[in-house]
Coordinates of C-alpha atoms in Angstrom, one line a residue:
X1 CA 19.6 20.7 90.6
X2 CA 20.5 24.3 90.1
X3 CA 21.9 25.5 86.8
X4 CA 25.7 25.7 87.1
X5 CA 26.4 26.1 83.5
X6 CA 30.0 27.2 83.0
X7 CA 29.9 27.5 79.2
X8 CA 29.1 30.8 77.6
X9 CA 28.3 29.5 74.2
X10 CA 27.9 26.4 72.1
X11 CA 29.4 25.6 68.7
X12 CA 27.2 23.9 66.0
X13 CA 28.7 21.7 63.3
X14 CA 28.1 21.2 59.6
X15 CA 28.0 17.9 57.6
X16 CA 31.6 18.3 56.3
X17 CA 34.8 20.3 56.9
X18 CA 35.4 20.6 53.1
X19 CA 34.7 24.1 51.8
X20 CA 33.2 22.9 48.6
X21 CA 30.8 20.5 50.3
X22 CA 29.9 23.1 52.9
X23 CA 29.0 25.5 50.1
X24 CA 26.9 22.8 48.4
X25 CA 25.1 22.0 51.6
X26 CA 24.4 25.7 52.2
X27 CA 23.0 26.1 48.6
X28 CA 20.8 23.1 48.9
X29 CA 19.4 24.2 52.3
X30 CA 18.9 27.7 50.9
X31 CA 17.0 26.5 47.9
X32 CA 14.8 24.3 50.0
X33 CA 14.2 27.2 52.4
X34 CA 13.2 29.6 49.6
X35 CA 11.0 27.0 47.9
X36 CA 9.3 26.3 51.3
X37 CA 8.7 29.9 52.0
X38 CA 7.4 30.6 48.5
X39 CA 5.1 27.6 48.4
X40 CA 3.6 28.2 51.8
X41 CA 3.3 31.9 51.4
X42 CA 1.4 31.4 48.2
X43 CA -1.0 29.0 49.9
X44 CA -1.6 31.5 52.7
X45 CA -2.3 34.2 50.2
X46 CA -4.7 32.1 48.1
X47 CA -6.7 30.8 51.0
X48 CA -6.9 34.3 52.6
X49 CA -8.2 36.1 49.5
X50 CA -10.4 33.3 48.0
X51 CA -13.7 33.3 49.8
X52 CA -14.5 29.9 48.4
X53 CA -11.7 28.4 50.4
X54 CA -12.9 29.6 53.8
X55 CA -13.7 26.1 55.0
X56 CA -12.3 24.1 58.0
X57 CA -10.1 22.1 55.7
X58 CA -8.4 25.1 54.2
X59 CA -8.4 26.9 57.5
X60 CA -6.1 24.2 58.8
X61 CA -4.1 24.2 55.6
X62 CA -3.4 27.9 56.1
X63 CA -2.4 27.3 59.7
X64 CA -0.1 24.5 58.7
X65 CA 1.5 26.7 56.0
X66 CA 2.1 29.6 58.5
X67 CA 3.5 27.1 60.9
X68 CA 5.8 25.5 58.3
X69 CA 7.3 28.9 57.4
X70 CA 8.1 29.5 61.1
X71 CA 9.3 26.0 61.7
X72 CA 11.9 25.9 58.9
X73 CA 13.0 29.5 59.7
X74 CA 14.2 28.4 63.2
X75 CA 17.0 26.1 61.8
X76 CA 17.8 26.6 58.2
X77 CA 19.1 30.3 58.2
X78 CA 21.5 29.6 61.0
X79 CA 22.5 26.3 59.4
X80 CA 23.4 28.1 56.2
X81 CA 25.6 30.5 58.2
X82 CA 27.3 27.5 59.8
X83 CA 27.9 25.8 56.4
X84 CA 29.1 28.9 54.5
X85 CA 31.2 30.7 57.2
X86 CA 32.2 27.7 59.2
X87 CA 31.1 29.7 62.2
X88 CA 28.7 27.7 64.4
X89 CA 28.9 29.8 67.5
X90 CA 25.6 30.2 69.3
X91 CA 24.9 31.7 72.7
X92 CA 23.4 29.7 75.5
X93 CA 20.2 31.9 75.2
X94 CA 20.2 31.4 71.5
X95 CA 20.5 27.7 71.8
X96 CA 17.7 27.6 74.4
X97 CA 15.5 29.7 72.2
X98 CA 16.2 27.4 69.2
X99 CA 15.3 24.3 71.2
X100 CA 12.1 25.9 72.5
X101 CA 10.9 27.0 69.1
X102 CA 11.8 23.7 67.4
X103 CA 9.8 21.8 69.9
X104 CA 6.9 24.2 69.8
X105 CA 6.6 24.1 66.0
X106 CA 7.3 20.3 65.7
X107 CA 4.6 19.4 68.2
X108 CA 2.2 21.9 66.8
X109 CA 2.9 20.4 63.4
X110 CA 2.1 16.9 64.7
X111 CA -1.1 18.1 66.3
X112 CA -2.2 20.0 63.2
X113 CA -1.6 16.9 61.0
X114 CA -3.7 14.9 63.5
X115 CA -6.5 17.4 63.4
X116 CA -6.4 17.4 59.6
X117 CA -6.8 13.6 59.6
X118 CA -9.8 14.1 61.9
X119 CA -11.2 16.7 59.5
X120 CA -10.8 14.3 56.6
X121 CA -12.4 11.5 58.6
X122 CA -15.5 13.5 59.5
X123 CA -15.8 14.9 55.9
X124 CA -15.8 11.4 54.4
X125 CA -17.3 9.2 57.1
X126 CA -19.7 11.6 58.8
X127 CA -20.6 14.2 56.1
X128 CA -24.0 15.0 57.6
X129 CA -22.5 15.9 60.9
X130 CA -19.5 17.8 59.4
X131 CA -20.9 21.4 59.9
X132 CA -21.5 20.7 63.6
X133 CA -18.4 18.7 64.4
X134 CA -16.0 21.0 62.5
X135 CA -17.7 24.4 63.2
X136 CA -15.5 27.5 63.0
X137 CA -15.6 27.8 66.8
X138 CA -14.3 24.2 67.2
X139 CA -11.6 24.8 64.6
X140 CA -10.3 27.8 66.4
X141 CA -10.4 26.0 69.8
X142 CA -8.5 23.0 68.4
X143 CA -5.9 25.4 66.9
X144 CA -5.4 27.3 70.1
X145 CA -5.3 24.1 72.2
X146 CA -2.6 22.7 70.0
X147 CA -0.4 25.8 70.2
X148 CA -0.9 26.1 74.0
X149 CA -0.1 22.4 74.5
X150 CA 3.0 22.7 72.4
X151 CA 4.2 25.8 74.4
X152 CA 3.7 24.0 77.7
X153 CA 5.4 20.8 76.4
X154 CA 8.4 22.8 75.0
X155 CA 8.8 25.0 78.0
X156 CA 9.0 22.0 80.3
X157 CA 11.6 20.2 78.2
X158 CA 13.7 23.3 77.5
X159 CA 13.7 24.2 81.2
X160 CA 14.5 20.7 82.2
X161 CA 17.4 20.6 79.8
X162 CA 19.0 23.9 80.8
X163 CA 18.8 23.2 84.5
X164 CA 21.7 20.8 83.9
X165 CA 25.4 21.7 84.1
X166 CA 27.4 21.9 80.8
X167 CA 31.1 21.7 81.8
X168 CA 32.4 19.4 79.1
X169 CA 32.9 20.2 75.4
X170 CA 30.8 23.0 73.9
X171 CA 30.7 21.4 70.5
X172 CA 27.1 20.3 69.5
X173 CA 27.3 17.6 66.9
X174 CA 24.3 18.9 65.1
X175 CA 23.5 21.8 62.7
X176 CA 21.0 23.2 65.2
X177 CA 20.5 22.9 69.0
X178 CA 18.5 19.9 70.0
X179 CA 18.0 18.2 73.4
X180 CA 19.7 14.8 72.6
X181 CA 22.9 16.6 71.5
X182 CA 23.0 18.8 74.6
X183 CA 22.4 15.9 77.0
X184 CA 25.6 14.3 75.7
X185 CA 27.5 17.4 76.7
X186 CA 26.1 17.6 80.3
X187 CA 28.2 16.6 83.3
X188 CA 25.0 16.2 85.3
X189 CA 22.8 13.1 85.7
X190 CA 20.5 13.1 82.7
X191 CA 18.5 9.9 83.5
X192 CA 15.4 11.9 84.6
X193 CA 15.6 13.9 81.4
X194 CA 15.8 10.8 79.2
X195 CA 12.9 9.3 81.0
X196 CA 10.8 12.5 80.6
X197 CA 11.7 12.6 76.9
X198 CA 10.9 9.0 76.3
X199 CA 7.5 9.0 78.1
X200 CA 6.3 12.3 76.5
X201 CA 7.5 11.2 73.0
X202 CA 5.8 7.9 73.3
X203 CA 2.5 9.4 74.6
X204 CA 2.3 12.3 72.3
X205 CA 3.8 10.9 69.1
X206 CA 2.3 7.4 69.6
X207 CA -1.2 8.8 70.4
X208 CA -1.2 11.1 67.3
X209 CA 0.2 8.4 65.0
X210 CA -2.4 5.9 66.3
X211 CA -5.2 8.4 65.9
X212 CA -4.2 9.2 62.3
X213 CA -3.8 5.5 61.5
X214 CA -7.2 4.6 62.9
X215 CA -8.8 7.6 61.1
X216 CA -7.4 6.5 57.7
X217 CA -8.4 2.9 58.3
X218 CA -12.0 4.1 58.6
X219 CA -11.5 6.5 55.6
X220 CA -10.1 3.8 53.4
X221 CA -12.9 1.4 54.3
X222 CA -15.4 4.1 53.4
X223 CA -13.7 5.1 50.2
X224 CA -13.5 1.5 48.9
X225 CA -17.3 1.6 48.7
X226 CA -17.1 4.6 46.3
X227 CA -17.2 4.1 42.6
X228 CA -13.7 3.4 41.2
X229 CA -13.5 6.8 39.5
X230 CA -14.0 8.6 42.8
X231 CA -11.4 6.7 44.7
X232 CA -8.4 8.3 43.1
X233 CA -8.7 11.7 44.7
X234 CA -9.1 10.3 48.2
X235 CA -6.2 7.9 47.9
X236 CA -3.9 10.5 46.2
X237 CA -4.3 12.8 49.3
X238 CA -4.4 10.2 52.1
X239 CA -1.4 8.1 51.1
X240 CA 1.1 11.0 50.9
X241 CA -0.2 12.3 54.2
X242 CA 0.5 9.0 55.8
X243 CA 3.9 8.8 54.3
X244 CA 4.9 12.3 55.5
X245 CA 3.5 11.6 58.9
X246 CA 5.5 8.3 59.1
X247 CA 8.7 10.0 58.0
X248 CA 8.1 12.8 60.5
X249 CA 7.4 10.6 63.5
X250 CA 9.9 7.9 62.8
X251 CA 12.8 10.3 62.2
X252 CA 12.0 12.3 65.3
X253 CA 11.7 9.1 67.3
X254 CA 15.0 7.8 66.0
X255 CA 16.8 11.0 67.2
X256 CA 15.0 11.7 70.5
X257 CA 14.7 8.1 71.8
X258 CA 18.2 7.1 70.9
X259 CA 20.3 6.4 74.1
X260 CA 22.5 9.4 75.0
X261 CA 25.4 6.9 75.6
X262 CA 25.6 6.2 71.9
X263 CA 27.8 8.5 69.9
X264 CA 26.4 11.0 67.4
X265 CA 27.1 10.3 63.8
X266 CA 26.5 12.0 60.5
X267 CA 23.5 9.7 60.1
X268 CA 21.9 11.4 63.1
X269 CA 22.3 14.8 61.5
X270 CA 20.8 13.5 58.3
X271 CA 17.9 11.9 60.2
X272 CA 17.2 15.3 61.8
X273 CA 16.7 16.8 58.4
X274 CA 13.7 14.5 57.9
X275 CA 11.7 15.9 60.8
X276 CA 13.0 19.5 60.8
X277 CA 13.2 20.4 57.1
X278 CA 11.5 17.8 54.9
X279 CA 7.9 18.1 56.2
X280 CA 7.6 21.9 55.8
X281 CA 9.0 21.5 52.3
X282 CA 6.7 18.6 51.2
X283 CA 3.5 19.8 52.9
X284 CA 2.6 22.4 50.2
X285 CA 3.2 19.9 47.5
X286 CA 1.1 17.1 49.1
X287 CA -1.8 19.1 50.5
X288 CA -2.2 22.0 48.1
X289 CA -0.4 22.0 44.8
X290 CA -2.1 18.7 43.9
X291 CA -5.5 20.4 44.9
X292 CA -7.5 21.8 42.0
X293 CA -9.2 24.5 44.1
X294 CA -5.8 25.8 45.3
X295 CA -4.4 25.8 41.8
X296 CA -7.4 27.6 40.5
X297 CA -6.9 30.2 43.3
X298 CA -3.3 30.5 42.3
X299 CA -4.2 31.2 38.7
X300 CA -6.8 33.7 39.8
X301 CA -4.3 35.6 41.9
X302 CA -1.7 35.5 39.1
X303 CA -4.2 36.8 36.6
X304 CA -5.2 39.6 38.9
X305 CA -1.6 40.5 39.5
X306 CA -0.9 40.5 35.7
X307 CA -3.9 42.6 34.9
X308 CA -3.0 45.0 37.7
X309 CA 0.5 45.6 36.3
X310 CA -1.0 46.3 32.9

């Protein structure tokens, strides 16, 4: 079907029409945004300048931190404008760009988390083969393959969405543009879109989640053979990783696999927060700030900065 879009723009919504609540939501989002940028930027800086952290594990941590800064920047700044100014107008092109970037960063995040689970599995279960399996060349190849896969995936679904006609209301019941919200506004047949979303979500999300689950089953079975005093570090890292992955996949699934015939509610908007904002905010806390080597690197940089100012 050719694109016969008659709308020139969409209008995004906030969580409330009350000015005080909108201001509170904007402040909360802004604080989360600044904390996410600060935490991830600090991690990128530490890993870049500390030669002792130039290993596959920290290579992927740095990639994840850069990704998280980009991911949260696609939605939160615009959402703060919507909340504060009660102006949710976004152009068709802007909406398409937002959908494309959200999908790119979300899928890349999912693939990076999967790769990090593999890295952990190899390090604990196959330590003698770790240098060969997780060589620098392999790490770069996996990173580029993840990004390329996400770009292709996102390009397909974005193009498939904007080939539809939007001739009904232009009000998007969401604080950012996403595919499920737009499908509800289309006056075209969206059945093929829904099937494509369902199949791709089940295949990609299900495969990654299954791979991570199996990896951690092997990791836990190996760790349980360790002395009790050595188990704490592995469990303290693995369990939060599983929790974040579960929240990320389950919330995205709840939004994208929900039938378009059902009405959008405030609960859907809140659910979207758990896959678009919460993971980038929590990842620095889970993967890095509970890591002694990262914290030592932070202290080293702070000490260098302090001495430099003197």
